[in-house]
């Protein structure tokens, strides 16, 4: 098949591309490089007019005329690629707002993709209209919204989530659902909110290319190394405030037994290099299942503090720990870290099981095969009306 993947989060589409290529398919990725992470894409898009003086001009123009210069600039880039964006057997959008544009320009780009390709599918692997709606209707659900509900995040700093409650984004959602063959979720955090949705085709786990990730068994010769990589843009959404408070206590409690590495918004390649020495990695506290970076760290044999609620262990039928379920509770996090520091053999064993789990459930080739099965399913053969 000839496949176009639109958008990139956390290297998801790159790993899927690698799996699809192993199966003999031709794959092109179009989109942004996911902020400072700089993931490779074949047809790159750049967001401009978003910082400094140019942003002030953009805001002023928008207030006066309703015209969004950044969206227009993205659309102009898209137009330059149009000859390369036609006649694909499958197009997959990584999100309902894959181009980060307002309704007018987002719809124009989507319309071109719908009209000039055979089938289009949507991924549910981040916030969108239905997931945000579910989070607000179910505030006890372990989503990224608790920091907002608790007043830790200002609405203007949470716009990437709150925008999906606006009418224009609801209209984009409705337009997409009228034209796609179906929706695929990437993990349990999105699988649960999608229950009962007519277009939902099921969950396929995140693809991890374990051929590119070297597993190194944990050896604790001196200090236990704990890595905490912070993305400043999602500081509270990930629960980094809880991790930082817990680490401050651990550093005082075990001054001679631990080394703590903390980074802030470093490029993906540097991020990977910095955590290679770590035995334990702190990922996030809000959710039910692991995201991409947690899985990559698990594939390396790290003990990852991440989202791993009972729903996750039940879904995969796991009887032993493959990671540590992190929660927004400093005392709990300190207790869990202390237990591992006091019992270093557990770090070694959990790391071994983590790698085996990723190899079994997240192998990029078997995951790519699952996508192909859905894409070519007889019920998904006809273009949407």
Short mmCIF file of C-alpha atoms in Angstrom, two decimals:
data_model
loop_
_atom_site.label_atom_id
_atom_site.label_comp_id
_atom_site.label_asym_id
_atom_site.label_seq_id
_atom_site.Cartn_x
_atom_site.Cartn_y
_atom_site.Cartn_z
CA UNK A 1 0.00 0.00 0.00
CA UNK A 2 0.91 3.65 -0.44
CA UNK A 3 0.35 5.32 2.94
CA UNK A 4 0.38 8.93 4.15
CA UNK A 5 0.73 9.57 7.89
CA UNK A 6 -0.25 13.11 8.85
CA UNK A 7 1.25 14.52 12.04
CA UNK A 8 3.77 13.32 14.58
CA UNK A 9 3.60 12.91 18.37
CA UNK A 10 6.38 11.38 20.41
CA UNK A 11 7.77 9.44 17.41
CA UNK A 12 4.58 7.34 17.07
CA UNK A 13 4.23 7.76 13.31
CA UNK A 14 7.96 7.30 12.73
CA UNK A 15 7.91 3.93 14.49
CA UNK A 16 4.74 2.93 12.66
CA UNK A 17 6.38 3.93 9.37
CA UNK A 18 9.37 1.69 10.14
CA UNK A 19 7.07 -1.24 10.83
CA UNK A 20 5.03 -0.63 7.68
CA UNK A 21 8.18 -0.43 5.57
CA UNK A 22 9.33 -3.76 6.98
CA UNK A 23 6.03 -5.16 5.65
CA UNK A 24 6.76 -3.77 2.18
CA UNK A 25 4.59 -0.64 2.15
CA UNK A 26 5.51 2.84 0.91
CA UNK A 27 5.08 5.45 3.64
CA UNK A 28 5.31 9.24 3.77
CA UNK A 29 5.03 11.35 6.94
CA UNK A 30 3.80 14.92 6.70
CA UNK A 31 3.63 17.31 9.63
CA UNK A 32 5.41 19.28 12.31
CA UNK A 33 8.41 17.89 14.15
CA UNK A 34 6.68 17.89 17.57
CA UNK A 35 8.11 21.09 19.00
CA UNK A 36 11.63 20.90 20.46
CA UNK A 37 11.79 17.13 19.92
CA UNK A 38 12.59 17.54 16.21
CA UNK A 39 11.34 14.17 14.94
CA UNK A 40 12.05 13.48 11.27
CA UNK A 41 9.23 13.99 8.74
CA UNK A 42 9.30 13.62 4.96
CA UNK A 43 7.12 16.66 4.20
CA UNK A 44 7.86 19.12 7.00
CA UNK A 45 5.59 21.92 8.15
CA UNK A 46 6.71 24.84 10.29
CA UNK A 47 4.63 27.03 12.57
CA UNK A 48 5.59 30.68 12.30
CA UNK A 49 4.46 33.98 13.84
CA UNK A 50 4.19 32.24 17.24
CA UNK A 51 6.92 34.00 19.21
CA UNK A 52 8.23 37.47 19.99
CA UNK A 53 7.20 40.57 18.07
CA UNK A 54 5.68 38.59 15.18
CA UNK A 55 3.28 36.91 17.61
CA UNK A 56 2.13 40.34 18.84
CA UNK A 57 1.44 41.37 15.25
CA UNK A 58 -0.44 38.11 14.64
CA UNK A 59 -2.61 38.61 17.73
CA UNK A 60 -3.38 42.21 16.77
CA UNK A 61 -4.35 41.21 13.23
CA UNK A 62 -6.54 38.39 14.56
CA UNK A 63 -8.35 40.69 17.00
CA UNK A 64 -9.01 43.25 14.28
CA UNK A 65 -9.93 40.94 11.40
CA UNK A 66 -10.32 37.36 12.66
CA UNK A 67 -7.54 36.31 10.27
CA UNK A 68 -4.93 33.88 11.70
CA UNK A 69 -1.56 34.43 10.02
CA UNK A 70 -0.05 31.19 11.42
CA UNK A 71 -2.92 29.10 10.03
CA UNK A 72 -2.63 30.84 6.68
CA UNK A 73 1.14 30.18 6.58
CA UNK A 74 0.58 26.48 7.35
CA UNK A 75 -1.99 26.30 4.57
CA UNK A 76 0.45 27.88 2.09
CA UNK A 77 3.01 25.20 2.95
CA UNK A 78 0.35 22.52 2.51
CA UNK A 79 -0.54 23.92 -0.94
CA UNK A 80 3.08 23.55 -2.02
CA UNK A 81 2.88 19.82 -1.24
CA UNK A 82 -0.46 19.10 -2.90
CA UNK A 83 1.00 17.10 -5.79
CA UNK A 84 2.66 14.83 -3.22
CA UNK A 85 -0.52 14.42 -1.13
CA UNK A 86 -2.78 12.64 -3.62
CA UNK A 87 -3.64 9.05 -4.60
CA UNK A 88 -2.69 7.34 -1.34
CA UNK A 89 -4.42 4.08 -0.47
CA UNK A 90 -4.56 5.12 3.18
CA UNK A 91 -4.20 8.47 4.94
CA UNK A 92 -4.03 8.51 8.73
CA UNK A 93 -4.49 11.70 10.77
CA UNK A 94 -2.74 11.66 14.12
CA UNK A 95 -5.32 14.01 15.63
CA UNK A 96 -8.50 15.96 14.84
CA UNK A 97 -6.37 19.12 14.72
CA UNK A 98 -3.26 17.68 13.05
CA UNK A 99 -2.42 21.00 11.35
CA UNK A 100 -2.99 23.15 14.48
CA UNK A 101 -5.14 25.55 12.45
CA UNK A 102 -8.49 27.17 13.03
CA UNK A 103 -11.64 25.86 11.38
CA UNK A 104 -11.36 27.58 7.98
CA UNK A 105 -7.83 26.50 6.98
CA UNK A 106 -7.95 23.16 8.81
CA UNK A 107 -11.08 22.19 6.89
CA UNK A 108 -9.57 23.25 3.55
CA UNK A 109 -6.57 20.96 4.07
CA UNK A 110 -8.70 18.09 5.33
CA UNK A 111 -11.07 18.47 2.39
CA UNK A 112 -8.17 18.11 -0.05
CA UNK A 113 -7.03 14.91 1.68
CA UNK A 114 -10.55 13.47 1.72
CA UNK A 115 -11.19 14.26 -1.95
CA UNK A 116 -7.86 13.12 -3.35
CA UNK A 117 -7.16 9.86 -1.50
CA UNK A 118 -8.92 6.53 -1.18
CA UNK A 119 -9.44 6.13 2.58
CA UNK A 120 -8.76 8.27 5.63
CA UNK A 121 -8.50 7.10 9.23
CA UNK A 122 -8.12 9.06 12.45
CA UNK A 123 -6.01 8.27 15.49
CA UNK A 124 -7.18 8.98 19.02
CA UNK A 125 -3.88 9.39 20.83
CA UNK A 126 -4.24 12.78 22.48
CA UNK A 127 -6.86 15.35 23.32
CA UNK A 128 -9.69 15.80 20.84
CA UNK A 129 -13.36 16.70 20.98
CA UNK A 130 -14.64 13.37 22.34
CA UNK A 131 -11.87 12.74 24.88
CA UNK A 132 -12.06 16.27 26.33
CA UNK A 133 -15.86 16.00 26.47
CA UNK A 134 -15.48 12.70 28.35
CA UNK A 135 -12.93 14.17 30.79
CA UNK A 136 -15.23 17.04 31.74
CA UNK A 137 -18.27 14.78 32.07
CA UNK A 138 -16.25 12.31 34.19
CA UNK A 139 -14.00 14.47 36.42
CA UNK A 140 -12.91 11.47 38.50
CA UNK A 141 -11.38 9.87 35.39
CA UNK A 142 -7.57 9.95 35.67
CA UNK A 143 -6.92 12.37 32.80
CA UNK A 144 -4.64 15.37 32.34
CA UNK A 145 -7.39 17.68 33.64
CA UNK A 146 -6.88 17.47 37.45
CA UNK A 147 -4.15 20.18 37.38
CA UNK A 148 -6.65 22.45 35.59
CA UNK A 149 -9.48 21.60 37.97
CA UNK A 150 -7.13 22.32 40.90
CA UNK A 151 -6.21 25.74 39.52
CA UNK A 152 -2.55 24.90 38.87
CA UNK A 153 -2.86 25.79 35.19
CA UNK A 154 -4.33 29.01 33.81
CA UNK A 155 -6.91 28.59 31.04
CA UNK A 156 -4.64 30.43 28.58
CA UNK A 157 -1.88 27.90 29.28
CA UNK A 158 -4.31 25.02 28.80
CA UNK A 159 -5.66 26.19 25.47
CA UNK A 160 -4.39 23.11 23.63
CA UNK A 161 -6.96 21.12 25.60
CA UNK A 162 -9.73 23.62 26.19
CA UNK A 163 -9.96 24.58 22.50
CA UNK A 164 -11.75 21.31 21.81
CA UNK A 165 -14.73 22.60 23.82
CA UNK A 166 -15.24 25.46 21.36
CA UNK A 167 -17.85 25.29 18.64
CA UNK A 168 -15.38 25.58 15.73
CA UNK A 169 -13.42 22.53 16.93
CA UNK A 170 -16.66 20.65 17.40
CA UNK A 171 -17.43 21.49 13.76
CA UNK A 172 -14.03 20.17 12.69
CA UNK A 173 -14.71 16.99 14.68
CA UNK A 174 -18.07 16.52 13.00
CA UNK A 175 -16.62 17.17 9.54
CA UNK A 176 -13.84 14.64 10.08
CA UNK A 177 -16.22 11.98 11.37
CA UNK A 178 -18.42 12.44 8.31
CA UNK A 179 -15.49 11.62 6.03
CA UNK A 180 -13.29 9.04 7.76
CA UNK A 181 -13.54 5.27 7.70
CA UNK A 182 -12.93 5.03 11.43
CA UNK A 183 -10.94 5.89 14.55
CA UNK A 184 -8.13 3.91 16.20
CA UNK A 185 -6.98 4.51 19.79
CA UNK A 186 -3.35 4.11 20.81
CA UNK A 187 -3.80 3.15 24.46
CA UNK A 188 -6.27 2.60 27.29
CA UNK A 189 -6.48 6.32 28.16
CA UNK A 190 -8.26 6.87 24.83
CA UNK A 191 -9.84 3.44 24.49
CA UNK A 192 -12.08 4.04 27.52
CA UNK A 193 -13.57 7.38 26.37
CA UNK A 194 -14.22 5.95 22.88
CA UNK A 195 -16.51 3.17 24.09
CA UNK A 196 -19.86 3.27 22.29
CA UNK A 197 -18.66 5.55 19.48
CA UNK A 198 -19.96 4.25 16.15
CA UNK A 199 -16.78 5.05 14.22
CA UNK A 200 -14.47 3.48 16.80
CA UNK A 201 -12.50 0.55 15.35
CA UNK A 202 -10.59 -0.47 18.46
CA UNK A 203 -7.25 -0.01 20.18
CA UNK A 204 -3.84 -0.80 18.71
CA UNK A 205 -0.88 -0.40 21.11
CA UNK A 206 1.82 2.16 20.43
CA UNK A 207 4.49 0.80 18.04
CA UNK A 208 8.01 0.61 19.46
CA UNK A 209 10.96 -0.27 17.22
CA UNK A 210 12.89 -2.45 19.64
CA UNK A 211 15.43 -3.19 16.89
CA UNK A 212 16.68 0.38 17.38
CA UNK A 213 16.54 0.35 21.18
CA UNK A 214 19.42 -1.39 22.90
CA UNK A 215 18.47 -3.22 26.06
CA UNK A 216 21.04 -3.01 28.83
CA UNK A 217 20.38 -5.00 31.98
CA UNK A 218 20.45 -2.85 35.10
CA UNK A 219 23.69 -3.13 37.05
CA UNK A 220 23.90 -1.25 40.32
CA UNK A 221 27.56 -0.86 41.16
CA UNK A 222 27.46 2.40 43.05
CA UNK A 223 24.54 4.82 43.17
CA UNK A 224 21.02 4.26 41.85
CA UNK A 225 20.46 6.82 39.10
CA UNK A 226 17.00 8.43 38.83
CA UNK A 227 16.14 10.44 35.71
CA UNK A 228 13.43 13.11 35.58
CA UNK A 229 12.95 14.69 32.15
CA UNK A 230 10.66 17.73 32.25
CA UNK A 231 8.82 19.23 29.28
CA UNK A 232 8.11 22.75 30.53
CA UNK A 233 5.02 23.05 28.32
CA UNK A 234 3.35 20.12 30.09
CA UNK A 235 4.87 20.50 33.56
CA UNK A 236 1.62 20.18 35.51
CA UNK A 237 -0.16 17.96 32.97
CA UNK A 238 2.46 15.26 33.57
CA UNK A 239 2.54 15.74 37.34
CA UNK A 240 6.14 16.94 37.41
CA UNK A 241 5.41 18.97 40.53
CA UNK A 242 4.75 15.74 42.45
CA UNK A 243 7.92 14.13 41.12
CA UNK A 244 10.06 17.13 42.06
CA UNK A 245 8.75 17.20 45.62
CA UNK A 246 9.29 13.46 45.98
CA UNK A 247 12.84 13.69 44.61
CA UNK A 248 13.72 16.46 47.07
CA UNK A 249 12.77 14.10 49.91
CA UNK A 250 14.61 11.15 48.36
CA UNK A 251 17.77 13.21 47.87
CA UNK A 252 17.84 14.03 51.58
CA UNK A 253 16.86 10.52 52.65
CA UNK A 254 19.46 8.73 50.51
CA UNK A 255 22.31 11.26 49.94
CA UNK A 256 24.92 8.56 49.35
CA UNK A 257 22.77 6.04 47.49
CA UNK A 258 21.12 7.98 44.67
CA UNK A 259 22.07 10.32 41.84
CA UNK A 260 19.28 12.44 40.39
CA UNK A 261 19.38 13.79 36.82
CA UNK A 262 16.82 16.46 35.92
CA UNK A 263 16.43 18.03 32.44
CA UNK A 264 14.05 20.62 31.01
CA UNK A 265 12.78 20.67 27.41
CA UNK A 266 15.85 19.21 25.74
CA UNK A 267 15.76 17.81 22.17
CA UNK A 268 14.71 14.18 21.86
CA UNK A 269 18.19 12.89 20.94
CA UNK A 270 19.78 14.63 23.93
CA UNK A 271 16.96 13.44 26.18
CA UNK A 272 17.68 9.82 25.21
CA UNK A 273 21.42 10.18 25.80
CA UNK A 274 20.90 11.70 29.24
CA UNK A 275 18.64 8.96 30.55
CA UNK A 276 20.76 6.07 29.26
CA UNK A 277 22.68 5.94 32.57
CA UNK A 278 19.52 5.84 34.65
CA UNK A 279 18.04 2.84 36.43
CA UNK A 280 14.74 4.60 37.21
CA UNK A 281 12.85 7.07 34.99
CA UNK A 282 10.00 9.31 36.15
CA UNK A 283 7.45 9.81 33.38
CA UNK A 284 3.95 10.97 34.42
CA UNK A 285 1.23 10.47 37.02
CA UNK A 286 -2.09 11.11 35.25
CA UNK A 287 -3.55 8.26 33.21
CA UNK A 288 -4.07 4.52 32.91
CA UNK A 289 -1.55 3.38 30.29
CA UNK A 290 1.93 4.26 29.11
CA UNK A 291 2.80 6.85 26.53
CA UNK A 292 5.53 6.56 23.95
CA UNK A 293 8.53 7.77 25.97
CA UNK A 294 7.68 5.49 28.88
CA UNK A 295 7.55 2.49 26.54
CA UNK A 296 10.89 3.35 24.95
CA UNK A 297 12.46 3.59 28.40
CA UNK A 298 10.90 0.27 29.38
CA UNK A 299 12.36 -1.25 26.21
CA UNK A 300 15.78 -0.14 27.41
CA UNK A 301 15.19 -1.94 30.70
CA UNK A 302 14.50 1.10 32.86
CA UNK A 303 12.09 0.97 35.78
CA UNK A 304 9.56 3.59 34.75
CA UNK A 305 7.20 5.46 37.05
CA UNK A 306 4.27 6.00 34.73
CA UNK A 307 0.55 5.41 34.23
CA UNK A 308 -0.12 1.73 34.92
CA UNK A 309 -3.45 1.39 36.67
CA UNK A 310 -5.33 -1.85 37.26
CA UNK A 311 -7.07 -1.42 33.90
CA UNK A 312 -3.68 -1.67 32.17
CA UNK A 313 -2.57 -4.79 34.03
CA UNK A 314 -5.96 -6.42 33.47
CA UNK A 315 -6.01 -5.59 29.72
CA UNK A 316 -2.66 -7.29 29.12
CA UNK A 317 -3.18 -10.06 31.70
CA UNK A 318 -0.02 -9.17 33.62
CA UNK A 319 0.71 -10.87 36.94
CA UNK A 320 4.05 -9.21 37.72
CA UNK A 321 5.22 -5.60 37.66
CA UNK A 322 6.63 -4.32 34.38
CA UNK A 323 6.70 -0.71 35.65
CA UNK A 324 5.58 1.31 38.67
CA UNK A 325 2.17 2.95 38.69
CA UNK A 326 2.77 6.62 39.49
CA UNK A 327 0.10 8.63 41.29
CA UNK A 328 -0.35 12.32 42.19
CA UNK A 329 0.68 11.65 45.78
CA UNK A 330 4.13 12.69 47.07
CA UNK A 331 4.11 10.30 50.04
CA UNK A 332 3.18 7.39 47.77
CA UNK A 333 5.93 8.26 45.29
CA UNK A 334 8.52 8.53 48.06
CA UNK A 335 7.43 5.14 49.42
CA UNK A 336 7.70 3.49 46.00
CA UNK A 337 11.10 5.01 45.28
CA UNK A 338 12.36 4.09 48.76
CA UNK A 339 11.27 0.49 48.31
CA UNK A 340 13.28 0.18 45.12
CA UNK A 341 16.34 1.88 46.60
CA UNK A 342 16.18 -0.46 49.59
CA UNK A 343 15.62 -3.48 47.31
CA UNK A 344 17.83 -2.95 44.25
CA UNK A 345 17.28 -6.50 42.99
CA UNK A 346 13.72 -5.50 42.19
CA UNK A 347 15.05 -2.81 39.86
CA UNK A 348 16.93 -5.49 37.95
CA UNK A 349 13.95 -7.85 37.68
CA UNK A 350 11.37 -5.21 36.75
CA UNK A 351 13.73 -3.92 34.05
CA UNK A 352 13.97 -7.39 32.51
CA UNK A 353 10.19 -7.82 32.49
CA UNK A 354 9.70 -4.34 31.05
CA UNK A 355 11.76 -5.17 27.98
CA UNK A 356 9.96 -8.47 27.42
CA UNK A 357 6.58 -6.77 27.73
CA UNK A 358 7.41 -4.14 25.09
CA UNK A 359 8.81 -6.77 22.74
CA UNK A 360 5.64 -8.84 23.06
CA UNK A 361 2.90 -6.19 22.99
CA UNK A 362 4.43 -3.19 21.21
CA UNK A 363 6.67 -4.59 18.49
CA UNK A 364 6.50 -2.10 15.64
CA UNK A 365 6.11 -4.74 12.92
CA UNK A 366 3.27 -6.63 14.60
CA UNK A 367 1.59 -3.32 15.47
CA UNK A 368 1.94 -2.18 11.84
CA UNK A 369 0.33 -5.44 10.78
CA UNK A 370 -2.62 -4.72 13.08
CA UNK A 371 -3.06 -1.31 11.44
CA UNK A 372 -3.01 -2.90 7.99
CA UNK A 373 -5.65 -5.41 9.04
CA UNK A 374 -7.99 -2.60 10.04
CA UNK A 375 -7.20 -0.45 7.02
CA UNK A 376 -7.98 -3.25 4.55
CA UNK A 377 -10.93 -4.72 6.45
CA UNK A 378 -13.93 -5.20 4.10
CA UNK A 379 -16.10 -2.92 6.23
CA UNK A 380 -13.55 -0.11 5.70
CA UNK A 381 -13.27 -0.45 1.93
CA UNK A 382 -15.76 2.22 0.90
CA UNK A 383 -15.12 5.95 1.11
CA UNK A 384 -17.14 7.68 3.79
CA UNK A 385 -20.11 9.72 2.67
#
